[in-house]
C-alpha positions as semicolon CSV with decimal commas, in nm:
position;residue;x (nm);y (nm);z (nm)
1;X;1,033;3,660;0,359
2;X;1,281;3,946;0,442
3;X;1,709;3,851;0,517
4;X;1,647;3,981;0,880
5;X;1,335;3,889;0,955
6;X;1,433;3,523;0,835
7;X;1,768;3,522;1,038
8;X;1,498;3,675;1,362
9;X;1,294;3,350;1,247
10;X;1,595;3,090;1,250
11;X;1,735;3,220;1,624
12;X;1,428;3,207;1,792
13;X;1,292;2,893;1,645
14;X;1,644;2,786;1,752
15;X;1,604;2,892;2,066
16;X;1,274;2,788;2,141
17;X;1,398;2,429;2,031
18;X;1,667;2,493;2,319
19;X;1,464;2,578;2,602
20;X;1,155;2,353;2,472
21;X;1,466;2,019;2,492
22;X;1,577;2,142;2,846
23;X;1,274;2,173;2,987
24;X;1,185;1,827;2,866
25;X;1,510;1,686;2,944
26;X;1,389;1,795;3,270
27;X;1,059;1,601;3,273
28;X;1,206;1,231;3,134
29;X;1,454;1,257;3,431
30;X;1,217;1,411;3,645
31;X;1,529;1,562;3,813
32;X;1,280;1,916;3,866
33;X;1,411;2,254;3,822
34;X;1,175;2,425;4,038
35;X;0,892;2,180;4,106
36;X;0,859;1,803;4,032
37;X;0,810;1,762;3,688
38;X;0,793;1,404;3,605
39;X;0,506;1,234;3,384
40;X;0,275;1,055;3,573
41;X;0,345;0,645;3,500
42;X;0,143;0,405;3,499
43;X;0,125;0,058;3,689
44;X;0,372;-0,093;3,483
45;X;0,644;0,148;3,505
46;X;0,627;0,332;3,848
47;X;0,375;0,096;4,073
48;X;0,067;0,313;4,206
49;X;-0,209;0,212;4,574
50;X;-0,328;-0,161;4,520
51;X;-0,685;-0,150;4,714
52;X;-0,839;-0,468;4,777
53;X;-1,251;-0,455;4,882
54;X;-1,415;-0,712;5,050
55;X;-1,906;-0,725;4,918
56;X;-2,068;-0,678;5,238
57;X;-2,418;-0,878;5,281
58;X;-2,464;-1,255;5,072
59;X;-2,272;-1,357;4,849
60;X;-2,327;-1,139;4,551
61;X;-2,388;-1,297;4,142
62;X;-2,178;-1,275;3,890
63;X;-2,382;-0,983;3,695
64;X;-2,362;-0,748;4,116
65;X;-1,983;-0,787;4,081
66;X;-1,971;-0,727;3,681
67;X;-2,211;-0,424;3,697
68;X;-1,967;-0,316;4,040
69;X;-1,625;-0,354;3,838
70;X;-1,751;-0,121;3,579
71;X;-1,882;0,190;3,730
72;X;-1,623;0,136;4,002
73;X;-1,347;0,114;3,659
74;X;-1,553;0,406;3,593
75;X;-1,468;0,654;3,981
76;X;-1,109;0,562;3,985
77;X;-1,065;0,683;3,557
78;X;-1,076;1,004;3,759
79;X;-0,676;0,943;3,881
80;X;-0,605;0,756;3,548
81;X;-0,749;0,622;3,265
82;X;-0,457;0,364;3,346
83;X;-0,664;0,261;3,656
84;X;-0,735;-0,119;3,694
85;X;-1,071;-0,307;3,885
86;X;-1,094;-0,652;3,862
87;X;-1,295;-0,933;4,042
88;X;-1,046;-1,125;4,333
89;X;-1,171;-1,486;4,448
90;X;-1,536;-1,451;4,466
91;X;-1,627;-1,208;4,697
92;X;-1,301;-0,909;4,712
93;X;-1,289;-0,652;4,432
94;X;-0,943;-0,470;4,316
95;X;-0,873;-0,163;4,285
96;X;-0,512;-0,026;4,175
97;X;-0,427;0,328;4,050
98;X;-0,075;0,368;3,886
99;X;0,104;0,717;3,983
100;X;-0,023;0,724;4,337
101;X;0,230;0,661;4,700
102;X;-0,024;0,746;4,970
103;X;-0,305;0,486;5,019
104;X;-0,528;0,657;5,271
105;X;-0,572;0,967;5,047
106;X;-0,682;0,783;4,789
107;X;-0,925;0,587;5,042
108;X;-1,049;0,965;5,219
109;X;-1,131;1,099;4,839
110;X;-1,236;0,731;4,710
111;X;-1,501;0,742;4,960
112;X;-1,651;0,397;5,068
113;X;-1,902;0,236;4,828
114;X;-2,260;0,251;4,978
115;X;-2,610;0,313;4,839
116;X;-2,674;0,695;4,739
117;X;-3,108;0,798;4,657
118;X;-3,246;1,134;4,550
119;X;-3,548;1,146;4,852
120;X;-3,837;1,442;4,793
121;X;-3,831;1,639;5,178
122;X;-4,119;1,319;5,300
123;X;-3,842;1,094;5,214
124;X;-3,961;0,911;4,962
125;X;-3,679;0,798;4,710
126;X;-3,690;0,923;4,377
127;X;-3,353;0,886;4,206
128;X;-3,083;0,628;4,255
129;X;-2,656;0,727;4,166
130;X;-2,683;0,561;3,831
131;X;-2,904;0,885;3,751
132;X;-2,516;1,046;3,800
133;X;-2,293;1,046;3,527
134;X;-2,025;1,274;3,685
135;X;-2,032;1,501;4,022
136;X;-1,714;1,793;4,076
137;X;-1,584;2,019;4,325
138;X;-1,563;2,327;4,187
139;X;-1,534;2,687;4,259
140;X;-1,724;2,970;4,067
141;X;-1,811;3,346;4,153
142;X;-2,215;3,336;4,265
143;X;-2,403;3,705;4,159
144;X;-2,324;3,920;4,404
145;X;-1,959;3,840;4,329
146;X;-1,797;3,622;4,596
147;X;-1,606;3,327;4,553
148;X;-1,858;3,023;4,661
149;X;-1,780;2,596;4,712
150;X;-1,998;2,399;4,434
151;X;-2,098;2,069;4,319
152;X;-2,167;1,978;3,974
153;X;-2,383;1,723;3,875
154;X;-2,397;1,552;3,567
155;X;-2,734;1,324;3,463
156;X;-2,784;1,090;3,270
157;X;-3,039;1,124;2,964
158;X;-3,354;0,876;3,230
159;X;-3,172;1,120;3,493
160;X;-3,222;1,461;3,331
161;X;-3,617;1,380;3,276
162;X;-3,683;1,242;3,647
163;X;-3,513;1,560;3,744
164;X;-3,616;1,820;3,483
165;X;-4,032;1,597;3,609
166;X;-3,924;1,630;4,060
167;X;-3,800;1,990;4,048
168;X;-4,041;2,107;3,864
169;X;-4,261;1,966;4,130
170;X;-4,131;2,074;4,406
171;X;-4,019;2,448;4,341
172;X;-3,863;2,565;4,737
173;X;-3,896;2,256;4,859
174;X;-3,548;2,099;4,955
175;X;-3,452;1,670;4,814
176;X;-3,211;1,581;5,043
177;X;-2,917;1,335;4,976
178;X;-2,898;0,971;5,102
179;X;-2,583;0,807;5,148
180;X;-2,554;0,426;5,334
181;X;-2,903;0,600;5,540
182;X;-2,756;0,863;5,646
183;X;-2,826;1,256;5,454
184;X;-2,491;1,412;5,329
185;X;-2,680;1,713;5,187
186;X;-2,990;1,868;5,215
187;X;-3,064;2,107;4,904
188;X;-3,356;2,381;4,842
189;X;-3,439;2,301;4,501
190;X;-3,427;2,775;4,394
191;X;-3,638;2,647;4,060
192;X;-3,710;2,406;3,767
193;X;-3,362;2,196;3,694
194;X;-3,453;2,101;3,348
195;X;-3,083;2,089;3,106
196;X;-2,969;1,803;3,298
197;X;-2,685;1,942;3,516
198;X;-2,745;2,092;3,855
199;X;-2,545;2,275;4,152
200;X;-2,548;2,148;4,504
201;X;-2,452;2,499;4,675
202;X;-2,391;2,555;5,041
203;X;-2,028;2,425;5,096
204;X;-1,797;2,563;5,328
205;X;-1,445;2,498;5,213
206;X;-1,377;2,342;4,887
207;X;-1,263;1,952;5,053
208;X;-1,599;1,969;5,189
209;X;-1,743;2,036;4,809
210;X;-1,474;1,769;4,758
211;X;-1,571;1,481;4,976
212;X;-1,939;1,571;4,904
213;X;-1,834;1,437;4,552
214;X;-1,710;1,167;4,573
215;X;-1,991;1,016;4,789
216;X;-2,179;1,082;4,502
217;X;-1,996;0,930;4,246
218;X;-1,948;0,597;4,471
219;X;-2,298;0,597;4,591
220;X;-2,408;0,404;4,303
221;X;-2,301;0,106;4,310
222;X;-2,477;-0,208;4,254
223;X;-2,324;-0,385;4,580
224;X;-2,251;-0,221;4,941
225;X;-1,835;-0,253;4,953
226;X;-1,609;-0,202;5,247
227;X;-1,231;-0,237;5,304
228;X;-1,013;-0,484;5,318
229;X;-0,663;-0,392;5,356
230;X;-0,489;-0,152;5,081
231;X;-0,094;-0,069;5,030
232;X;0,148;0,010;4,839
233;X;0,249;-0,186;4,518
234;X;0,599;-0,138;4,350
235;X;0,626;-0,062;3,925
236;X;0,530;-0,469;3,709
237;X;0,835;-0,337;3,467
238;X;1,204;-0,202;3,639
239;X;1,379;0,060;3,521
240;X;1,584;-0,124;3,216
241;X;1,170;-0,133;3,039
242;X;1,134;0,271;3,021
243;X;1,591;0,293;2,975
244;X;1,593;0,079;2,725
245;X;1,231;0,226;2,545
246;X;1,359;0,584;2,570
247;X;1,699;0,462;2,404
248;X;1,569;0,337;2,160
249;X;1,334;0,671;2,012
250;X;1,635;0,788;2,056
251;X;1,830;0,673;1,757
252;X;1,571;0,632;1,611
253;X;1,480;0,994;1,575
254;X;1,854;1,049;1,504
255;X;1,796;0,746;1,274
256;X;1,469;0,914;1,044
257;X;1,647;1,218;1,133
258;X;2,023;1,112;0,858
259;X;1,728;0,956;0,617
260;X;1,482;1,274;0,619
261;X;1,861;1,473;0,542
262;X;1,989;1,257;0,308
263;X;1,661;1,136;0,178
264;X;1,498;1,500;0,049
265;X;1,834;1,741;0,124
266;X;1,786;2,099;0,246
267;X;1,423;2,051;0,314
268;X;1,499;1,742;0,501
269;X;1,709;1,905;0,738
270;X;1,430;2,204;0,810
271;X;1,222;1,862;0,898
272;X;1,466;1,782;1,098
273;X;1,484;2,098;1,322
274;X;1,053;2,040;1,323
275;X;1,100;1,716;1,401
276;X;1,314;1,774;1,722
277;X;1,026;2,081;1,822
278;X;0,766;1,812;1,787
279;X;0,873;1,549;1,976
280;X;0,982;1,779;2,295
281;X;0,602;1,975;2,231
282;X;0,487;1,584;2,300
283;X;0,694;1,599;2,621
284;X;0,559;1,863;2,745
285;X;0,237;1,788;2,648
286;X;0,158;1,491;2,777
287;X;0,337;1,620;3,158
288;X;0,088;1,990;3,139
289;X;-0,218;1,750;3,077
290;X;-0,072;1,514;3,356
291;X;-0,173;1,185;3,071
292;X;-0,031;0,865;3,253
293;X;0,183;0,693;3,093
294;X;0,240;0,337;2,991
295;X;0,481;0,121;2,785
296;X;0,283;0,119;2,543
297;X;0,227;0,470;2,510
298;X;0,595;0,532;2,532
299;X;0,651;0,318;2,245
300;X;0,315;0,442;2,098
301;X;0,503;0,830;2,125
302;X;0,777;0,698;1,977
303;X;0,535;0,576;1,594
304;X;0,392;0,886;1,632
305;X;0,758;1,079;1,593
306;X;0,747;0,817;1,268
307;X;0,437;0,915;1,173
308;X;0,463;1,304;1,200
309;X;0,734;1,276;0,933
310;X;0,452;1,178;0,691
311;X;0,373;1,551;0,634
312;X;0,701;1,682;0,603
313;X;0,712;1,421;0,328
314;X;0,405;1,508;0,136
315;X;0,509;1,831;0,126
316;X;0,835;1,786;-0,002
317;X;0,772;1,566;-0,236
318;X;0,511;1,810;-0,391
319;X;0,769;2,112;-0,436
320;X;0,959;1,876;-0,602
321;X;0,693;1,831;-0,826
322;X;0,686;2,221;-0,936
323;X;1,013;2,232;-0,908
324;X;1,017;1,955;-1,220
325;X;0,761;2,127;-1,390
326;X;0,948;2,426;-1,415
327;X;0,836;2,651;-1,103
328;X;1,072;2,906;-0,934
329;X;1,140;2,742;-0,575
330;X;1,000;3,012;-0,398
331;X;0,720;3,001;-0,610
332;X;0,703;2,521;-0,554
333;X;0,802;2,606;-0,189
334;X;0,430;2,772;-0,117
335;X;0,242;2,534;-0,373
336;X;0,426;2,292;-0,233
337;X;0,243;2,355;0,120
338;X;-0,060;2,436;-0,073
339;X;-0,120;2,113;-0,266
340;X;0,003;1,897;0,054
341;X;-0,249;2,089;0,292
342;X;-0,582;1,866;0,177
343;X;-0,411;1,542;0,202
344;X;-0,294;1,660;0,516
345;X;-0,603;1,747;0,667
346;X;-0,865;1,481;0,592
347;X;-0,597;1,173;0,700
348;X;-0,555;1,429;1,029
349;X;-0,874;1,533;1,049
350;X;-0,997;1,157;1,011
351;X;-0,768;1,023;1,272
352;X;-0,902;1,302;1,492
353;X;-1,241;1,189;1,467
354;X;-1,143;0,818;1,550
355;X;-0,956;0,923;1,846
356;X;-1,233;1,210;1,994
357;X;-1,482;0,923;1,933
358;X;-1,263;0,629;2,123
359;X;-1,191;0,883;2,393
360;X;-1,541;0,971;2,468
361;X;-1,702;0,642;2,372
362;X;-1,387;0,418;2,484
363;X;-1,258;0,356;2,900
364;X;-0,984;0,257;3,028
365;X;-0,691;0,207;2,797
366;X;-0,861;0,298;2,501
367;X;-0,910;0,627;2,617
368;X;-0,538;0,638;2,750
369;X;-0,479;0,611;2,432
370;X;-0,689;0,880;2,238
371;X;-0,565;1,117;2,490
372;X;-0,216;1,064;2,323
373;X;-0,304;0,963;1,954
374;X;-0,532;1,315;1,965
375;X;-0,170;1,489;2,125
376;X;0,062;1,343;1,834
377;X;-0,213;1,455;1,557
378;X;-0,305;1,874;1,695
379;X;0,062;1,862;1,728
380;X;0,179;1,772;1,393
381;X;-0,027;1,894;1,199
382;X;0,098;2,256;1,427
383;X;0,486;2,170;1,364
384;X;0,421;2,097;0,986
385;X;0,213;2,327;0,828
386;X;0,306;2,613;1,025
387;X;0,704;2,566;1,152
388;X;0,852;2,359;0,886
389;X;0,704;2,657;0,648
390;X;0,848;2,979;0,838
391;X;1,162;2,752;0,915
392;X;1,166;2,682;0,507
393;X;1,076;3,012;0,421
394;X;1,310;3,166;0,667
395;X;1,669;2,933;0,512
396;X;1,521;3,040;0,172
397;X;1,558;3,372;0,238
398;X;1,871;3,378;0,388
399;X;2,006;3,271;0,039
400;X;2,021;2,882;-0,015
401;X;1,788;2,914;-0,320
402;X;1,957;2,753;-0,562
403;X;1,725;2,401;-0,665
404;X;2,002;2,169;-0,634
405;X;1,940;2,177;-0,272
406;X;1,571;2,058;-0,314
407;X;1,584;1,837;-0,508
408;X;1,342;1,788;-0,816
409;X;1,069;1,540;-0,864
410;X;1,274;1,208;-1,118
411;X;1,035;1,046;-1,391
412;X;1,052;0,698;-1,328
413;X;0,834;0,449;-1,550
414;X;0,432;0,389;-1,382
415;X;0,383;0,062;-1,294
416;X;0,059;-0,071;-1,383
417;X;-0,075;-0,155;-1,026
418;X;-0,477;-0,169;-1,183
419;X;-0,394;-0,494;-1,421
420;X;-0,202;-0,632;-1,102
421;X;-0,543;-0,629;-0,821
422;X;-0,658;-0,969;-0,844
423;X;-0,269;-1,146;-0,742
424;X;-0,367;-0,909;-0,472
425;X;-0,620;-0,978;-0,362
426;X;-0,553;-1,314;-0,380
427;X;-0,247;-1,270;-0,168
428;X;-0,465;-1,078;0,057
429;X;-0,681;-1,358;0,076
430;X;-0,407;-1,604;0,142
431;X;-0,257;-1,452;0,428
432;X;-0,549;-1,368;0,631
433;X;-0,734;-1,711;0,606
434;X;-0,384;-1,850;0,690
435;X;-0,512;-1,652;1,083
436;X;-0,794;-1,811;1,012
437;X;-0,677;-2,144;0,963
438;X;-0,414;-2,058;1,271
439;X;-0,703;-1,998;1,551
440;X;-0,896;-2,338;1,485
441;X;-0,573;-2,508;1,488
442;X;-0,539;-2,346;1,864
443;X;-0,846;-2,439;1,876
444;X;-0,863;-2,757;1,839
445;X;-0,520;-2,776;2,082
446;X;-0,548;-2,472;2,367
447;X;-0,948;-2,498;2,311
448;X;-0,887;-2,108;2,260
449;X;-0,819;-1,946;1,926
450;X;-0,597;-1,678;2,046
451;X;-0,353;-1,649;2,358
452;X;-0,545;-1,420;2,569
453;X;-0,280;-1,268;2,870
454;X;-0,385;-1,201;3,213
455;X;-0,568;-0,854;3,092
456;X;-0,835;-1,060;2,871
457;X;-0,902;-1,385;3,031
458;X;-0,739;-1,332;3,415
459;X;-0,571;-1,614;3,594
460;X;-0,386;-1,611;3,953
461;X;-0,233;-1,405;4,240
462;X;0,041;-1,540;4,459
463;X;0,147;-1,363;4,760
464;X;0,478;-1,485;4,909
465;X;0,605;-1,323;5,184
466;X;1,002;-1,342;5,037
467;X;1,348;-1,390;5,353
468;X;1,458;-0,978;5,169
469;X;1,301;-0,737;5,003
470;X;1,341;-0,734;4,649
471;X;1,410;-0,482;4,366
472;X;1,210;-0,519;4,064
473;X;1,508;-0,622;3,881
474;X;1,621;-0,896;4,130
475;X;1,202;-0,960;4,086
476;X;1,303;-1,047;3,762
477;X;1,632;-1,207;3,715
478;X;1,580;-1,446;4,068
479;X;1,254;-1,476;4,068
480;X;1,039;-1,496;3,786
481;X;1,193;-1,750;3,622
482;X;1,110;-2,020;3,867
483;X;0,746;-1,945;3,831
484;X;0,751;-1,893;3,458
485;X;0,970;-2,293;3,434
486;X;0,700;-2,402;3,694
487;X;0,421;-2,250;3,544
488;X;0,476;-2,264;3,128
489;X;0,371;-1,871;3,151
490;X;0,587;-1,604;2,953
491;X;0,390;-1,350;3,047
492;X;0,469;-1,364;3,412
493;X;0,353;-1,008;3,606
494;X;0,515;-0,972;3,929
495;X;0,572;-0,662;4,215
496;X;0,661;-0,583;4,531
497;X;0,465;-0,449;4,784
498;X;0,636;-0,081;4,982
499;X;0,765;-0,128;5,268
500;X;0,738;-0,544;5,289
501;X;0,947;-0,851;5,204
502;X;0,593;-0,918;5,012
503;X;0,635;-1,054;4,674
504;X;0,267;-1,005;4,467
505;X;0,274;-1,254;4,128
506;X;0,035;-1,296;3,902
507;X;0,017;-1,568;3,637
508;X;-0,235;-1,716;3,378
509;X;-0,493;-1,976;3,617
510;X;-0,336;-2,252;3,841
511;X;-0,493;-2,605;3,884
512;X;-0,503;-2,707;4,253
513;X;-0,151;-2,881;4,171
514;X;0,020;-2,652;3,960
515;X;0,044;-2,432;4,272
516;X;0,137;-2,632;4,506
517;X;0,435;-2,728;4,268
518;X;0,469;-2,296;4,248
519;X;0,427;-2,316;4,694
520;X;0,754;-2,567;4,658
521;X;1,004;-2,470;4,417
522;X;0,962;-2,072;4,556
523;X;0,972;-2,286;4,956
524;X;1,317;-2,475;4,781
525;X;1,536;-2,213;4,615
526;X;1,406;-1,929;4,822
527;X;1,382;-1,947;5,208
528;X;1,090;-1,861;5,321
529;X;0,773;-1,991;5,506
530;X;0,483;-2,228;5,290
531;X;0,261;-2,105;5,512
532;X;0,309;-1,679;5,371
533;X;0,257;-1,811;4,981
534;X;-0,113;-1,704;4,935
535;X;-0,300;-1,818;4,626
536;X;-0,582;-1,678;4,481
537;X;-0,815;-1,655;4,162
538;X;-0,848;-1,316;3,955
539;X;-1,047;-1,130;3,659
540;X;-0,973;-1,010;3,364
541;X;-0,858;-0,661;3,407
542;X;-1,014;-0,534;3,047
543;X;-1,362;-0,659;3,154
544;X;-1,661;-0,745;2,914
545;X;-1,873;-0,376;2,928
546;X;-1,509;-0,265;2,872
547;X;-1,452;-0,501;2,583
548;X;-1,794;-0,403;2,419
549;X;-1,648;-0,002;2,506
550;X;-1,397;-0,034;2,273
551;X;-1,589;-0,242;1,976
552;X;-1,901;0,022;1,971
553;X;-1,643;0,304;1,990
554;X;-1,435;0,148;1,705
555;X;-1,767;0,087;1,528
556;X;-1,866;0,454;1,595
557;X;-1,570;0,614;1,420
558;X;-1,500;0,349;1,184
559;X;-1,928;0,498;1,045
560;X;-1,803;0,880;1,127
561;X;-1,462;0,785;0,961
562;X;-1,668;0,678;0,696
563;X;-1,914;1,006;0,702
564;X;-1,607;1,229;0,681
565;X;-1,404;1,067;0,371
566;X;-1,782;1,068;0,172
567;X;-1,806;1,400;0,273
568;X;-1,511;1,515;0,174
569;X;-1,462;1,317;-0,160
570;X;-1,853;1,385;-0,299
571;X;-1,802;0,949;-0,355
572;X;-1,935;0,663;-0,068
573;X;-1,666;0,482;-0,306
574;X;-1,384;0,622;-0,164
575;X;-1,543;0,514;0,223
576;X;-1,624;0,203;0,157
577;X;-1,289;0,143;-0,070
578;X;-1,081;0,304;0,287
579;X;-1,295;0,087;0,536
580;X;-1,237;-0,256;0,358
581;X;-0,811;-0,159;0,311
582;X;-0,850;-0,051;0,683
583;X;-1,053;-0,412;0,799
584;X;-0,781;-0,565;0,565
585;X;-0,507;-0,428;0,812
586;X;-0,703;-0,468;1,094
587;X;-0,657;-0,918;1,015
588;X;-0,355;-0,918;0,908
589;X;-0,259;-0,791;1,234
590;X;-0,519;-1,071;1,397
591;X;-0,298;-1,304;1,200
592;X;0,037;-1,222;1,325
593;X;-0,157;-1,261;1,663
594;X;-0,267;-1,578;1,631
595;X;0,091;-1,779;1,365
596;X;0,338;-1,580;1,647
597;X;0,153;-1,676;1,908
598;X;0,164;-1,330;2,080
599;X;0,071;-1,241;2,435
600;X;-0,390;-1,058;2,339
601;X;-0,366;-0,764;2,651
602;X;-0,413;-0,395;2,722
603;X;-0,137;-0,380;2,444
604;X;-0,343;-0,530;2,197
605;X;-0,620;-0,305;2,195
606;X;-0,366;0,036;2,153
607;X;-0,207;-0,162;1,878
608;X;-0,496;-0,225;1,665
609;X;-0,689;0,161;1,692
610;X;-0,373;0,227;1,650
611;X;-0,311;0,015;1,292
612;X;-0,646;0,193;1,220
613;X;-0,555;0,532;1,243
614;X;-0,175;0,532;1,013
615;X;-0,334;0,291;0,769
616;X;-0,666;0,545;0,709
617;X;-0,372;0,806;0,660
618;X;-0,223;0,627;0,459
619;X;-0,496;0,585;0,234
620;X;-0,653;0,923;0,167
621;X;-0,326;1,016;0,088
622;X;-0,344;0,864;-0,264
623;X;-0,728;0,952;-0,244
624;X;-0,664;1,289;-0,236
625;X;-0,425;1,239;-0,552
626;X;-0,702;1,025;-0,757
627;X;-0,941;1,323;-0,683
628;X;-0,719;1,575;-0,784
629;X;-0,672;1,436;-1,097
630;X;-1,023;1,314;-1,223
631;X;-1,045;1,719;-1,195
632;X;-0,847;1,770;-1,498
633;X;-0,939;1,400;-1,673
634;X;-1,226;1,354;-1,912
635;X;-1,199;1,033;-1,971
636;X;-1,471;0,934;-1,739
637;X;-1,475;0,514;-1,861
638;X;-1,247;0,255;-1,789
639;X;-0,962;0,287;-1,908
640;X;-0,922;0,603;-1,815
641;X;-0,965;0,520;-1,464
642;X;-0,741;0,282;-1,493
643;X;-0,500;0,625;-1,545
644;X;-0,600;0,768;-1,341
645;X;-0,511;0,505;-1,017
646;X;-0,207;0,401;-1,169
647;X;-0,121;0,739;-1,224
648;X;-0,222;0,820;-0,848
649;X;-0,027;0,536;-0,668
650;X;0,295;0,650;-0,905
651;X;0,309;1,006;-0,745
652;X;0,249;0,893;-0,411
653;X;0,468;0,614;-0,413
654;X;0,772;0,765;-0,324
655;X;0,601;0,938;-0,008
656;X;0,417;0,631;0,059
657;X;0,810;0,407;0,099
658;X;0,952;0,650;0,307
659;X;0,683;0,728;0,544
660;X;0,688;0,355;0,628
661;X;1,081;0,317;0,660
662;X;1,083;0,672;0,905
663;X;0,828;0,499;1,121
664;X;0,931;0,094;1,028
665;X;1,336;0,226;1,136
666;X;1,146;0,375;1,521
667;X;0,934;0,137;1,530
668;X;1,222;-0,209;1,476
669;X;1,433;-0,003;1,689
670;X;1,189;-0,095;1,984
671;X;1,161;-0,446;1,884
672;X;1,534;-0,448;1,928
673;X;1,638;-0,233;2,179
674;X;1,265;-0,273;2,384
675;X;1,218;-0,575;2,634
676;X;1,017;-0,816;2,578
677;X;0,661;-0,689;2,664
678;X;0,731;-0,428;2,378
679;X;0,855;-0,667;2,183
680;X;0,582;-0,845;2,152
681;X;0,408;-0,464;2,081
682;X;0,705;-0,417;1,832
683;X;0,617;-0,707;1,603
684;X;0,220;-0,683;1,513
685;X;0,262;-0,329;1,502
686;X;0,593;-0,355;1,267
687;X;0,373;-0,628;1,025
688;X;0,052;-0,344;1,067
689;X;0,247;-0,066;0,921
690;X;0,319;-0,285;0,628
691;X;0,030;-0,403;0,513
692;X;-0,108;-0,065;0,576
693;X;0,184;-0,008;0,339
694;X;0,049;-0,278;0,086
695;X;-0,307;-0,206;0,168
696;X;-0,289;0,165;0,055
697;X;-0,153;0,083;-0,280
698;X;-0,233;-0,262;-0,342
699;X;-0,529;-0,237;-0,203
700;X;-0,772;0,037;-0,145
701;X;-0,763;0,249;-0,466
702;X;-0,793;-0,098;-0,673
703;X;-1,093;-0,139;-0,460
704;X;-1,194;0,232;-0,517
705;X;-1,165;0,123;-0,984
706;X;-1,363;-0,206;-0,901
707;X;-1,662;-0,020;-0,772
708;X;-1,600;0,316;-1,027
709;X;-1,581;0,057;-1,358
710;X;-1,883;-0,144;-1,195
711;X;-2,140;0,206;-1,154
712;X;-1,997;0,237;-1,566
713;X;-2,180;-0,053;-1,647
714;X;-2,472;-0,059;-1,460
715;X;-2,572;0,313;-1,620
716;X;-2,436;0,162;-1,981
717;X;-2,717;-0,062;-1,896
């Protein structure tokens, strides 16, 4: 790169950074510049609309309620992946949608739940709403060049098969769509529809198309529901939760930048600029793609900032190795990026595969987490492989060419990790075993192996009309402590109902005696009428179906990652070792939840998924070195493989430690400065980060070595 081009590159990079910083600040502060620039926040941070439905007709079975809740959850995810649907009492369902304040608008758009049928022209039903996977309004340009409002239907596999058969037999005829025994659309079959998708035309306006799409979406529920009440509820957490998390992120980011500059000199300074660009791009992307942000989401983003440094660390370590080998700085920069590319791509693509599977197969929090994870991965690859490289080449072209500014890899005494494999495995087994022992102790004492929160096991919802309107901070400081004292529940959730004095308090399941004691305590300490206090049981917001979705998604993601690693490394032992290390880290984090008795809720899912992504990424970097060394090492003996593994671990040791430090610092700031709920998320994350680094260095590669040596013995026989 010529000097003039370098000057332009640096000026342009700084200008882009300044613009992105300004844009991000307007988004975070929600002040708005020309438009309301603000990221959609979840129920825990901003509140939203709460709608309660009553089942119409006979008392529903548990199976019918479960099926309806799950399908309704899928419907409301079109508003937000963080929307919650749960059972209230025996025959009511509550829907909570974050980031909105107009309950009437949501009711109109969501539609009135009822029964939906697709009929032939003689009135015979051939398909119900269960056959429709998705229905949405759209505007297209038809064959004559005119704009046309339509409803696009995507059918399930079974629905597509049925629809293909019926439309083939009824070309030219009408197939009415009936909702609650009323015809809502009367489409004519133009031709056989065999692709699993269909279009309903003839809508006079886009609004009409939206209404029809809403009716079709809501029409496959197992039960008929009617609206009982709707209200706007406040945030479950105060503004302090956001401000402390942002403060933790800012401090952590500054500390990481300082660490990078001290550790890697000039390249570290370049990485600091690249990291700032990455952070602002993440904020802008969250806003542009309208992703709902919850407190675990904020923590996940802050964690991703620490992980984004990883690629830079890999590259800079390679550059130092090239300089130590006698290469010029210019050649070292070029070779450093080239040699680091495979490790960066394999690590990130593997995690991206997991994010894609979780996004497609998961639901609720899992789907939201997958979106955030995918954004972080894609942007981190872009900033490290393109932005960092351009900036580093630019500062070199500006005259900063002394190799002292870039550092040189130091020769250190190599540690014999493989010889300690037995000790490493024993340590891991003891740690994991302590978790299972803890589960047994808790099972005997409390009847449960984990400290499940409201999200997983349901509880009691207590509604109180207070003596005045309370802010969320006042609720946290004045009301919640009394509730915690009576119930002994450290995970109380409280919300204010907007425009009223009503406060909704959610706790673990309370007995009748405990409910009466809570009522008396509230009456004694606040000027309220006991008649205004009502309590009812609520189900978990994470249904069994959602749990199954999450487990299936993780299982499929793991298999897909295994296949990708097998394909890329041409050795199934690499894939098997990576999955064993991944399982090790999950069990270690689970042990942390058991021994520290941390509440298991939505953040538990996010934590586990984060550790899976981090663990697999960390392991692949070492595997990449082993793969590279295998190409040049011809000693295919037990000692030869032992040397390869030890050499590869030692070569990547500084990278593993440095990446762990930068990521750990970000999470540590959250733990120190965050509110109670975020600290409960941060602690197992820190344990997971340490475990991920440990398993990559001390478990994964050693397992691969043991498998490889075993295959040698089989060949020898």
